[in-house]
Each structure stands twice: as structure tokens, then as C-alpha cells.
DNA sequence: TCCTTTTCATTGACTAGGAAACTACTGCAG
DNA sequence: CTGCAGTAGTTTCCTAGTCAATGAAAAGGA
């Protein structure tokens, strides 16, 4: 009746609702390991990689340098990453996982696997596959590149 | 090779990536009307309704009372909503749209329509319908109720 | 070589929201 | 009718992020 559409008319609405729920669920899981979701994303980006400067991480994670800087401070305080000076350029330093940080990644990764499997288990296999395909198509066709926070 | 899964293996990852992109795009649009996405959601919730207390809004919008309280302050300052005291219970007050706020809702709603149509236009009709169905099924089967922010 | 421009990272100010403490009021038990 | 438990809303403190200003170092041009 009203000329004003409902929020629930929009795909974006449902998208966000579901996305929020997955993320929240995951946040609760990683919390048990003493890290936040952003911290997990940071560590995942570093895993299996040579230490890299904040600017590169900012780029990969789709966050600003400022955010990375503060995130790095927190992870340093937790002893999960380490800073190493760059010999060539004194402005630059590299960030890499500590032994402890490195050990934590597989644990967190399996929480991520578990969370995803659990959350989407209410879909049939066919629905789940279809959803993946559509989301990936959307991301590609829209040229989305900034890596969000899992 | 590594036993640690990639973020991109997870449906939740793509979900969030797409969801973020839709929301950002919408945020840019409503910004031209001088409101934030949360403010829009607030106003939409009030549209066509009798004024209601903050606690009800908090419930409907899936936000805490504190957040609503602050959001209401901002909207009051912008003259888009008004507070009316409840006669029966002096703790309670009701929030409703002002004439100006009311007039703004259809404008914002059409921006929401536009944003959704635009963003998902890269999907075929069939893909879009399928996506809607799957998202709604997911929300229902998971019992999601908290209304996010469009 | 020296000066200017650019780049890298950090910092500070600000926005947004959640959790919990706090305030004011209601309403019920005695 | 008094006092106390519960309820509604606000406030404070915290986390997290952006943006813009800043400082330090490198690079490039005259």
C-alpha cells in the first residue's frame, strides 16, 4: 500500500543479516582463543609468508594503514607477531608471526572451517553450492577485491 | 598443500565481502541526503508507525538501548525525529518522525531501491531470485530475527 | 650536494556501537 | 504507606575503525 518499500524487499538486507550472523558466530568462536576476528585475518594474511610491511598488509586486508598500525600494536602486545627492521629502508619494518602466532593459525583456521560448515549446514548441498557460485560471480562481476575480514 | 584453509574457501568470507560492498555503496548514497545508514534504518522503522519508545526500537533494529539512545540524539539534533513524553509513565518517552523526517523517508527508500537494483544488476534474473530464496531460507532456518541495518 | 617532493608509518581526533554502571520512576509486598 | 525490586533510559568506558596531520627517511632534480 505505502509507496515506500520495506527493507525486507532488498537483497542487500538479507545479505547483511546473514553476513552479520556468520561473523558474530565466528567472533564468539575465536574469542575462546583470545583473539578478535580482525586479528585472525591479520595472522592468516601473514601465515606461510615472509614478513611484510604494514602497507602491504593494509592493501591485502582492505584496511587503512592506521588501522593496521593499531592492530599490529595489539598483536605485538599479545606476542603473536614480531617487528623486524628493514635494513635497506629505515622507514620500513616488516611484520611476521612469532612461533606462538604461527602455532595458533591452524587452530583458528579449523575454527573458521567449523564455523562455516556449521552455519551453512541448514542448506542442502545444492543450495550451498549455488550460493557460493552466485556470491563469487557477484564479486567477480562487480570487481570486488578488498579482502574483508572472513 | 598447507593444512590451513584459505579464507576464500569459506562461504562466510564471500558473504561478508559482498555484504560490505552493498552496504558501502548504500552508505555513499544516503550520505548525499545527510544521514547515515543507521539513521535511515531508524527512520524507516518509525515510518507509518505511531511513535514508540526507544526500547521497542532497540528490539526491532537489533541494537542495544544505549546505541538507540545515541542515535536518537543525533536524529533529534537534525530535527528528523521528535520526543514526546508519555503521560502514564514518566520513565518512558516515545520517538516519532517529524514532518521533515517523514518527508525524507520516501526519498531514502528510493535510494535503497536504486542501490539494490544497481548492485545486483550484474546477476541474471534467475541468479538473483535464487540468491534471495537461499538467503531467506538461511535466515529462517537459522532463526535469525534481529533486523540489521539494511 | 642540497633542497624539495614523495613515501612509510604512527598518532590524534572523531564516529559508531556494545556492556555495564547509574538514575529515575513504577509498582508491589508487607 | 513505606520500602524495595524491577524497569526504562542515559551515561561512561571500552573496542575498532577512518581520516587527516605529523615526523622521519628516501629519492630526485638543479
Coordinates of C-alpha atoms (C1' of nucleotides) in Angstrom, one line a residue:
Chain A
X1 CA 0.0 0.0 0.0
X2 CA 2.6 2.5 1.0
X3 CA 4.8 3.7 -1.8
X4 CA 7.8 3.2 0.5
X5 CA 9.5 -0.2 0.1
X6 CA 10.2 -2.4 3.0
X7 CA 13.8 -3.1 4.0
X8 CA 12.9 -6.8 3.5
X9 CA 12.3 -6.1 -0.1
X10 CA 16.0 -5.7 -0.6
X11 CA 18.5 -8.5 -1.3
X12 CA 21.1 -6.3 0.5
X13 CA 19.1 -6.5 3.6
X14 CA 19.1 -10.3 3.8
X15 CA 22.7 -10.3 2.7
X16 CA 23.7 -8.2 5.7
X17 CA 21.5 -10.1 8.1
X18 CA 23.1 -13.4 7.2
X19 CA 26.6 -12.0 6.9
X20 CA 26.3 -10.4 10.4
X21 CA 25.1 -13.7 11.8
X22 CA 28.0 -15.7 10.4
X23 CA 30.5 -13.1 11.6
X24 CA 29.1 -12.9 15.1
X25 CA 29.1 -16.6 15.3
X26 CA 32.7 -16.7 14.2
X27 CA 33.7 -13.9 16.6
X28 CA 32.4 -15.9 19.5
X29 CA 34.5 -18.9 18.4
X30 CA 37.8 -17.1 18.0
X31 CA 37.2 -15.3 21.3
X32 CA 37.8 -18.5 23.0
X33 CA 41.4 -18.4 21.6
X34 CA 41.8 -14.9 22.9
X35 CA 41.8 -13.1 19.5
X36 CA 39.4 -11.0 17.6
X37 CA 38.2 -11.6 14.0
X38 CA 40.4 -8.8 12.7
X39 CA 43.4 -10.2 14.5
X40 CA 42.7 -13.6 13.0
X41 CA 42.5 -12.1 9.5
X42 CA 45.8 -10.3 10.1
X43 CA 47.5 -13.5 11.3
X44 CA 46.1 -15.5 8.4
X45 CA 47.5 -13.0 5.9
X46 CA 50.9 -13.5 7.5
X47 CA 50.9 -17.2 7.6
X48 CA 53.2 -19.0 5.2
X49 CA 54.5 -15.7 4.1
X50 CA 57.7 -13.8 4.5
X51 CA 57.3 -10.9 6.9
X52 CA 55.8 -7.9 5.2
X53 CA 55.4 -4.2 5.8
X54 CA 52.2 -2.7 7.2
X55 CA 51.4 -1.0 3.9
X56 CA 51.2 -4.3 2.1
X57 CA 49.0 -5.8 4.8
X58 CA 46.8 -2.8 4.7
X59 CA 46.4 -3.3 1.0
X60 CA 45.7 -7.0 1.2
X61 CA 43.3 -6.7 4.1
X62 CA 41.4 -3.7 2.7
X63 CA 42.1 -1.6 5.7
X64 CA 43.8 1.7 6.2
X65 CA 47.4 1.9 7.4
X66 CA 46.2 3.5 10.6
X67 CA 44.0 0.5 11.4
X68 CA 46.9 -1.9 10.6
X69 CA 49.2 0.1 12.8
X70 CA 46.9 -0.2 15.8
X71 CA 46.0 -3.9 15.1
X72 CA 49.7 -4.6 15.0
X73 CA 50.2 -3.0 18.3
X74 CA 47.7 -5.3 19.9
X75 CA 49.1 -8.4 18.3
X76 CA 52.6 -7.3 19.4
X77 CA 51.3 -6.9 22.9
X78 CA 49.9 -10.5 22.7
X79 CA 53.2 -11.8 21.4
X80 CA 51.7 -13.2 18.3
X81 CA 53.6 -11.1 15.8
X82 CA 57.1 -9.5 15.8
X83 CA 58.5 -6.4 14.2
X84 CA 61.8 -6.6 12.3
X85 CA 63.6 -3.5 11.0
X86 CA 64.3 -3.3 7.3
X87 CA 68.0 -2.9 6.6
X88 CA 67.6 -1.1 3.3
X89 CA 64.9 1.5 4.2
X90 CA 64.8 2.8 7.8
X91 CA 61.2 3.9 7.4
X92 CA 60.0 0.4 6.7
X93 CA 59.7 -2.5 9.1
X94 CA 58.3 -6.0 8.5
X95 CA 55.7 -7.8 10.4
X96 CA 55.8 -11.6 10.8
X97 CA 54.2 -14.2 13.0
X98 CA 56.1 -15.3 16.1
X99 CA 56.4 -19.0 16.8
X100 CA 53.5 -18.7 19.0
X101 CA 51.4 -16.8 16.5
X102 CA 52.3 -19.4 13.8
X103 CA 51.2 -22.2 16.0
X104 CA 47.8 -20.5 16.6
X105 CA 46.9 -20.1 12.9
X106 CA 45.9 -23.8 12.2
X107 CA 43.8 -23.8 15.4
X108 CA 42.0 -20.7 14.3
X109 CA 41.7 -21.9 10.8
X110 CA 39.9 -25.0 11.9
X111 CA 37.5 -22.8 14.0
X112 CA 36.8 -21.0 10.7
X113 CA 36.2 -24.2 8.9
X114 CA 33.9 -25.4 11.7
X115 CA 32.0 -22.2 11.8
X116 CA 31.3 -22.1 8.1
X117 CA 30.3 -25.7 8.0
X118 CA 28.1 -25.4 11.0
X119 CA 26.4 -22.2 9.9
X120 CA 25.6 -23.3 6.4
X121 CA 24.6 -26.8 7.3
X122 CA 21.0 -25.8 7.2
X123 CA 21.3 -25.5 3.4
X124 CA 21.2 -28.5 1.1
X125 CA 24.4 -29.3 -0.7
X126 CA 22.8 -27.9 -3.9
X127 CA 21.8 -24.7 -2.2
X128 CA 25.2 -24.2 -0.6
X129 CA 27.0 -24.7 -3.9
X130 CA 24.6 -22.4 -5.7
X131 CA 25.1 -19.7 -3.1
X132 CA 28.9 -20.0 -3.4
X133 CA 28.7 -19.7 -7.2
X134 CA 26.4 -16.7 -7.1
X135 CA 28.5 -14.9 -4.5
X136 CA 31.7 -15.5 -6.4
X137 CA 30.1 -14.4 -9.6
X138 CA 28.9 -11.2 -7.9
X139 CA 32.3 -10.5 -6.5
X140 CA 33.9 -11.0 -9.8
X141 CA 31.5 -9.1 -12.0
X142 CA 31.5 -6.2 -9.5
X143 CA 35.3 -6.3 -9.4
X144 CA 35.4 -6.6 -5.6
X145 CA 38.9 -7.1 -4.5
X146 CA 39.3 -5.7 -1.0
X147 CA 39.6 -8.6 1.3
X148 CA 37.2 -8.4 4.1
X149 CA 37.6 -10.0 7.5
X150 CA 36.4 -13.5 6.9
Chain B
X1 CA 49.3 -28.0 0.3
X2 CA 49.2 -26.4 3.6
X3 CA 46.7 -27.9 6.1
X4 CA 45.4 -24.4 6.8
X5 CA 42.4 -23.5 4.7
X6 CA 42.2 -20.2 2.8
X7 CA 39.7 -17.6 3.8
X8 CA 38.4 -17.9 0.3
X9 CA 37.3 -21.4 1.0
X10 CA 34.6 -20.1 3.2
X11 CA 31.1 -19.1 2.1
X12 CA 31.2 -16.6 5.0
X13 CA 34.1 -14.9 3.5
X14 CA 32.3 -14.2 0.2
X15 CA 29.2 -13.3 2.1
X16 CA 30.9 -10.6 4.0
X17 CA 32.8 -9.3 1.0
X18 CA 29.6 -8.8 -0.9
X19 CA 27.6 -7.6 2.0
X20 CA 30.2 -5.0 2.8
X21 CA 30.2 -3.8 -0.7
X22 CA 26.5 -3.4 -0.9
X23 CA 26.4 -1.5 2.4
X24 CA 29.3 0.8 1.5
X25 CA 27.6 1.6 -1.8
X26 CA 24.4 2.4 0.1
X27 CA 26.2 4.5 2.7
X28 CA 27.6 6.7 0.0
X29 CA 24.1 7.2 -1.5
X30 CA 22.4 8.1 1.8
X31 CA 25.2 10.4 2.7
X32 CA 24.1 12.7 -0.1
X33 CA 20.9 13.2 2.0
X34 CA 22.8 13.9 5.1
X35 CA 22.1 10.8 7.0
X36 CA 23.9 7.6 7.9
X37 CA 22.7 4.1 7.2
X38 CA 21.8 3.5 10.8
X39 CA 19.9 6.7 10.8
X40 CA 18.0 5.6 7.8
X41 CA 17.1 2.3 9.4
X42 CA 15.9 4.2 12.4
X43 CA 13.7 6.4 10.4
X44 CA 12.4 3.6 8.3
X45 CA 11.4 1.7 11.4
X46 CA 9.4 4.7 12.6
X47 CA 7.7 5.4 9.2
X48 CA 3.9 4.8 9.1
X49 CA 4.0 3.9 12.8
X50 CA 2.8 5.5 15.9
X51 CA 5.7 7.0 18.0
X52 CA 7.3 4.3 20.0
X53 CA 9.7 4.0 23.0
X54 CA 13.4 3.5 22.5
X55 CA 13.3 0.0 23.9
X56 CA 10.9 -1.2 21.2
X57 CA 13.1 0.3 18.5
X58 CA 16.2 -1.3 20.0
X59 CA 14.4 -4.6 19.8
X60 CA 13.3 -4.1 16.2
X61 CA 16.6 -2.9 15.0
X62 CA 18.7 -5.4 16.9
X63 CA 20.7 -2.8 18.7
X64 CA 21.3 -2.1 22.3
X65 CA 19.3 0.6 24.2
X66 CA 22.5 2.6 24.5
X67 CA 23.1 2.7 20.8
X68 CA 19.5 3.8 20.2
X69 CA 19.8 6.5 22.8
X70 CA 22.8 8.0 21.0
X71 CA 21.3 7.5 17.5
X72 CA 18.1 9.3 18.7
X73 CA 20.2 12.2 20.0
X74 CA 21.7 12.7 16.5
X75 CA 18.4 12.5 14.8
X76 CA 16.9 14.9 17.3
X77 CA 19.7 17.3 16.6
X78 CA 19.0 17.0 12.9
X79 CA 15.3 17.7 13.5
X80 CA 14.2 14.4 11.9
X81 CA 12.6 12.9 14.9
X82 CA 10.8 14.2 18.0
X83 CA 10.5 13.1 21.5
X84 CA 7.1 13.0 23.2
X85 CA 6.6 12.4 26.9
X86 CA 4.4 9.5 27.9
X87 CA 1.7 10.7 30.2
X88 CA 1.2 7.4 32.0
X89 CA 4.8 6.5 32.8
X90 CA 7.4 9.3 33.4
X91 CA 10.3 6.9 32.6
X92 CA 9.0 6.4 29.1
X93 CA 9.0 8.6 26.1
X94 CA 8.1 8.0 22.6
X95 CA 10.0 8.7 19.4
X96 CA 8.4 9.6 16.2
X97 CA 9.3 11.3 12.9
X98 CA 8.9 15.0 12.4
X99 CA 7.2 16.3 9.3
X100 CA 10.6 16.8 7.9
X101 CA 11.8 13.3 8.8
X102 CA 8.6 11.8 7.4
X103 CA 9.2 13.6 4.1
X104 CA 12.7 12.2 3.9
X105 CA 11.8 8.6 4.2
X106 CA 10.4 8.1 0.6
X107 CA 13.5 9.7 -0.8
X108 CA 15.8 7.5 1.1
X109 CA 13.7 4.5 0.3
X110 CA 14.1 5.1 -3.4
X111 CA 17.8 5.4 -2.9
X112 CA 17.7 2.0 -1.2
X113 CA 15.7 0.6 -4.1
X114 CA 18.1 2.0 -6.6
X115 CA 21.1 0.8 -4.7
X116 CA 19.8 -2.8 -4.5
X117 CA 18.8 -2.8 -8.2
X118 CA 22.1 -1.4 -9.3
X119 CA 24.3 -3.6 -7.2
X120 CA 22.6 -6.9 -8.1
X121 CA 22.1 -5.9 -11.8
X122 CA 25.2 -8.0 -12.6
X123 CA 23.2 -11.1 -11.8
X124 CA 20.8 -12.8 -14.1
X125 CA 17.1 -12.7 -13.1
X126 CA 17.4 -16.4 -12.2
X127 CA 20.5 -15.9 -10.1
X128 CA 19.0 -13.0 -8.3
X129 CA 15.9 -14.9 -7.4
X130 CA 17.8 -17.9 -6.4
X131 CA 20.0 -15.8 -4.1
X132 CA 17.0 -14.2 -2.5
X133 CA 15.4 -17.6 -1.8
X134 CA 18.6 -19.1 -0.4
X135 CA 19.2 -16.1 1.9
X136 CA 15.7 -16.1 3.2
X137 CA 15.8 -19.8 3.7
X138 CA 19.0 -19.4 5.6
X139 CA 17.6 -16.7 7.8
X140 CA 14.5 -18.7 8.5
X141 CA 16.2 -22.0 9.3
X142 CA 18.8 -20.3 11.4
X143 CA 16.1 -18.4 13.2
X144 CA 17.6 -15.0 12.5
X145 CA 15.4 -12.3 13.6
X146 CA 17.4 -9.3 14.6
X147 CA 16.9 -6.7 11.9
X148 CA 20.2 -5.4 10.7
X149 CA 20.7 -2.1 9.1
X150 CA 19.6 -2.7 5.6
Chain C
dT1 C1' 75.5 18.3 -2.9
dC2 C1' 71.4 20.5 -1.1
dC3 C1' 66.6 21.2 -1.3
dT4 C1' 62.1 19.7 -2.4
dT5 C1' 58.9 16.2 -3.0
dT6 C1' 57.2 11.8 -2.0
dT7 C1' 56.6 7.7 0.7
dC8 C1' 56.0 4.9 5.1
dA9 C1' 54.3 4.6 9.4
dT10 C1' 52.4 6.4 13.6
dT11 C1' 49.4 9.5 16.2
dG12 C1' 45.4 12.2 17.4
dA13 C1' 40.7 13.5 16.8
dC14 C1' 36.4 11.6 15.8
dT15 C1' 32.4 8.3 14.7
dA16 C1' 29.8 4.1 16.0
dG17 C1' 28.4 0.7 18.7
dG18 C1' 28.4 -2.8 22.9
dA19 C1' 28.4 -3.7 28.0
dA20 C1' 27.7 -2.4 32.3
dA21 C1' 27.0 1.1 35.8
dC22 C1' 23.9 4.6 37.0
dT23 C1' 19.5 7.4 37.6
dA24 C1' 14.7 8.0 37.9
dC25 C1' 10.5 6.1 38.2
dT26 C1' 6.9 2.4 38.9
dG27 C1' 4.5 -0.9 41.2
dC28 C1' 4.2 -4.5 44.5
dA29 C1' 4.6 -6.8 49.2
dG30 C1' 4.1 -6.2 53.6
Chain D
dC1 C1' 2.1 4.0 53.1
dT2 C1' 6.7 2.5 53.1
dG3 C1' 10.4 0.4 51.2
dC4 C1' 12.4 -2.4 47.8
dA5 C1' 12.7 -4.9 43.5
dG6 C1' 12.3 -4.3 38.8
dT7 C1' 12.1 -1.4 34.5
dA8 C1' 13.3 2.5 31.1
dG9 C1' 16.6 5.3 29.5
dT10 C1' 21.1 7.6 29.7
dT11 C1' 25.9 7.7 30.5
dT12 C1' 30.5 6.1 30.8
dC13 C1' 34.1 3.4 29.4
dC14 C1' 35.9 0.3 26.0
dT15 C1' 37.0 -1.6 21.3
dA16 C1' 37.6 -0.7 16.4
dG17 C1' 37.8 1.6 12.7
dT18 C1' 38.5 6.1 9.4
dC19 C1' 40.7 10.4 8.1
dA20 C1' 44.0 13.9 8.5
dA21 C1' 48.1 15.8 10.4
dT22 C1' 52.7 14.7 11.5
dG23 C1' 57.5 13.1 11.5
dA24 C1' 61.2 10.6 9.6
dA25 C1' 63.6 8.9 5.7
dA26 C1' 64.4 8.3 0.8
dA27 C1' 64.6 10.0 -3.9
dG28 C1' 65.2 13.0 -7.4
dG29 C1' 66.4 17.5 -9.7
dA30 C1' 69.2 21.7 -10.2

